[in-house]
XYZ file of C-alpha atoms in Angstrom:
199
model
C 43.403 28.257 25.168
C 44.494 24.951 23.736
C 42.177 22.895 21.522
C 41.390 20.575 24.402
C 40.472 23.393 26.770
C 38.303 25.071 24.091
C 36.512 21.799 23.528
C 36.080 21.204 27.236
C 34.647 24.689 27.745
C 32.240 24.210 24.848
C 31.086 20.861 26.247
C 30.630 22.386 29.710
C 28.320 25.069 28.235
C 26.357 22.482 26.279
C 25.956 20.282 29.354
C 24.776 23.214 31.484
C 22.182 24.171 28.825
C 21.071 20.589 28.489
C 20.799 20.026 32.237
C 18.674 23.191 32.487
C 16.370 22.037 29.728
C 16.055 18.456 31.132
C 15.166 19.762 34.660
C 11.764 20.803 33.350
C 11.032 17.449 31.655
C 9.318 15.506 34.420
C 5.992 14.451 32.874
C 5.071 10.952 31.764
C 2.305 9.795 29.538
C 1.479 7.156 27.000
C 2.630 8.397 23.603
C 0.898 8.153 20.274
C 3.737 7.624 17.822
C 3.467 7.628 13.979
C 6.145 6.246 11.609
C 5.365 7.126 8.034
C 7.096 8.058 4.769
C 8.381 6.242 1.681
C 11.642 5.089 3.250
C 12.333 1.710 4.830
C 12.344 1.410 8.629
C 8.830 2.217 9.814
C 7.912 -1.217 11.115
C 11.587 -1.952 11.958
C 11.685 1.064 14.220
C 8.416 0.044 15.880
C 9.807 -3.433 16.518
C 12.908 -1.880 18.026
C 10.684 -0.180 20.634
C 8.931 -3.533 21.194
C 12.317 -5.017 22.063
C 12.900 -2.229 24.535
C 9.538 -2.794 26.195
C 10.178 -6.518 26.469
C 13.592 -5.774 27.973
C 11.819 -3.792 30.682
C 9.296 -6.577 31.275
C 6.434 -4.574 29.746
C 3.570 -6.319 27.958
C 3.161 -5.533 24.245
C 0.346 -6.103 21.747
C 0.950 -6.052 17.969
C -1.628 -6.128 15.181
C -0.313 -6.418 11.629
C -2.903 -5.059 9.249
C -1.269 -5.957 5.905
C 1.409 -8.526 6.450
C -0.217 -11.985 6.173
C 1.330 -15.302 5.218
C 4.940 -13.982 5.376
C 7.198 -15.905 7.763
C 8.795 -12.920 9.447
C 11.762 -12.855 11.798
C 9.853 -10.654 14.252
C 6.966 -13.106 14.559
C 9.365 -15.953 15.092
C 11.250 -14.084 17.820
C 8.209 -12.679 19.590
C 6.562 -16.130 19.778
C 9.306 -16.911 22.345
C 7.798 -14.334 24.743
C 4.115 -15.386 24.966
C 3.701 -13.996 28.464
C 4.838 -10.525 27.395
C 3.902 -10.227 23.709
C 0.797 -10.975 21.732
C 1.168 -10.634 17.970
C -1.824 -10.880 15.599
C -0.894 -11.111 11.908
C -4.251 -10.415 10.357
C -3.594 -9.069 6.870
C -3.855 -10.916 3.579
C -1.118 -9.129 1.768
C -1.144 -5.868 -0.155
C -4.364 -4.865 -1.895
C -2.822 -5.313 -5.317
C -2.245 -8.945 -4.405
C -5.767 -9.725 -3.174
C -7.578 -7.725 -5.879
C -10.682 -7.907 -3.749
C -11.699 -4.713 -1.867
C -14.475 -6.399 0.152
C -12.013 -9.055 1.365
C -9.494 -6.370 2.319
C -12.093 -4.394 4.206
C -13.241 -7.513 6.066
C -9.616 -8.299 7.025
C -9.060 -4.711 8.212
C -12.237 -4.820 10.281
C -11.167 -8.099 11.930
C -7.761 -6.593 12.703
C -9.403 -3.490 14.149
C -11.494 -5.584 16.574
C -8.214 -7.056 17.951
C -6.666 -3.585 18.004
C -9.565 -2.089 19.985
C -9.342 -4.976 22.494
C -5.665 -4.274 23.097
C -6.044 -0.500 23.174
C -8.705 -0.818 25.870
C -6.533 -3.082 28.084
C -4.193 -1.185 30.393
C -2.011 -4.312 30.878
C -0.539 -3.576 27.405
C 2.175 -0.926 27.861
C 2.588 -0.665 24.123
C 0.359 -1.478 21.204
C 1.829 -1.502 17.662
C -0.624 -1.065 14.798
C 1.599 -2.127 11.948
C 0.617 -0.736 8.527
C -2.605 0.827 9.872
C -1.840 3.915 7.737
C -2.233 1.828 4.566
C -5.642 0.645 5.702
C -6.693 4.218 6.503
C -5.380 5.505 3.141
C -7.541 3.032 1.188
C -10.502 3.770 3.517
C -10.883 0.169 4.707
C -11.598 1.690 8.083
C -13.179 5.046 8.917
C -10.670 7.495 10.293
C -12.810 9.192 12.994
C -13.588 6.069 15.057
C -9.913 5.050 14.848
C -8.868 8.509 16.181
C -11.449 8.302 18.939
C -10.249 4.875 20.053
C -6.606 5.994 20.055
C -7.530 9.032 22.159
C -9.453 6.907 24.665
C -6.658 4.355 25.357
C -5.241 4.018 28.907
C -3.195 7.068 29.911
C 0.162 5.296 30.251
C -0.183 3.080 27.146
C 2.062 3.869 24.191
C 0.728 3.202 20.677
C 2.859 3.067 17.519
C 1.155 3.368 14.109
C 3.194 2.551 11.020
C 2.743 2.772 7.243
C 3.075 5.210 4.370
C 0.709 8.120 3.852
C -0.342 8.787 7.467
C -3.472 10.913 7.390
C -2.999 14.516 8.497
C -5.559 14.141 11.312
C -3.480 11.344 12.776
C -0.298 13.408 12.513
C -2.127 16.243 14.247
C -3.251 13.970 17.063
C 0.049 12.205 17.729
C 2.780 13.064 20.184
C 5.716 11.960 17.996
C 5.871 11.619 14.229
C 8.804 10.486 12.100
C 8.890 10.491 8.295
C 11.251 7.905 6.806
C 12.805 9.332 3.642
C 13.949 7.064 0.870
C 17.488 7.927 -0.251
C 18.518 4.610 -1.772
C 17.050 1.072 -1.883
C 18.488 -2.133 -3.335
C 15.082 -3.079 -4.763
C 15.689 -0.529 -7.489
C 18.801 -2.454 -8.465
C 16.922 -5.761 -8.760
C 17.586 -7.029 -5.226
C 14.650 -8.827 -3.663
C 13.445 -8.510 -0.073
C 15.836 -10.430 2.172
C 15.330 -12.267 5.470
C 16.738 -10.336 8.407
C 16.468 -6.965 6.569
C 12.934 -6.786 5.131
C 11.205 -9.511 7.029
């Protein structure tokens, strides 16, 4: 056999195996998705899925638990789609900035009220809970009621939870989990967060 014919035969076998595997994948359900880890890209990936939903005309709700006064590119863009996207930026910055646990807990509780509203509304095809893992890590919200609410959402509603240090119970409950691994970051070389990349 020539190189081309060997390659073609290999691809034929791969396609046959793939077609067989895909024939059994017919179910649909709302997915609970977790993006965690020390690497960049957790929120960015979630917003990529938001763009996909908007492209399909699906309504999306977003609650940002930590990001507060930042003027982000995603908030600017999503404001142009008010009929399809509701974004609630409810945080007050990272806890080391506020230095006030009671204030951080109160902000998390206000954000959770908005989250529960969206998670109970079947008109939202996707709900993004940005940086919820941070709030759970610092115990600004109790984990069990969060898990119960996530489990009770409408059956076709996707939910994406982002942030470092996802609790094991959330990882156990989710359908899809991705851990972003830090390999290299310009911040370590003195480069600040930049518009269009970080926010």
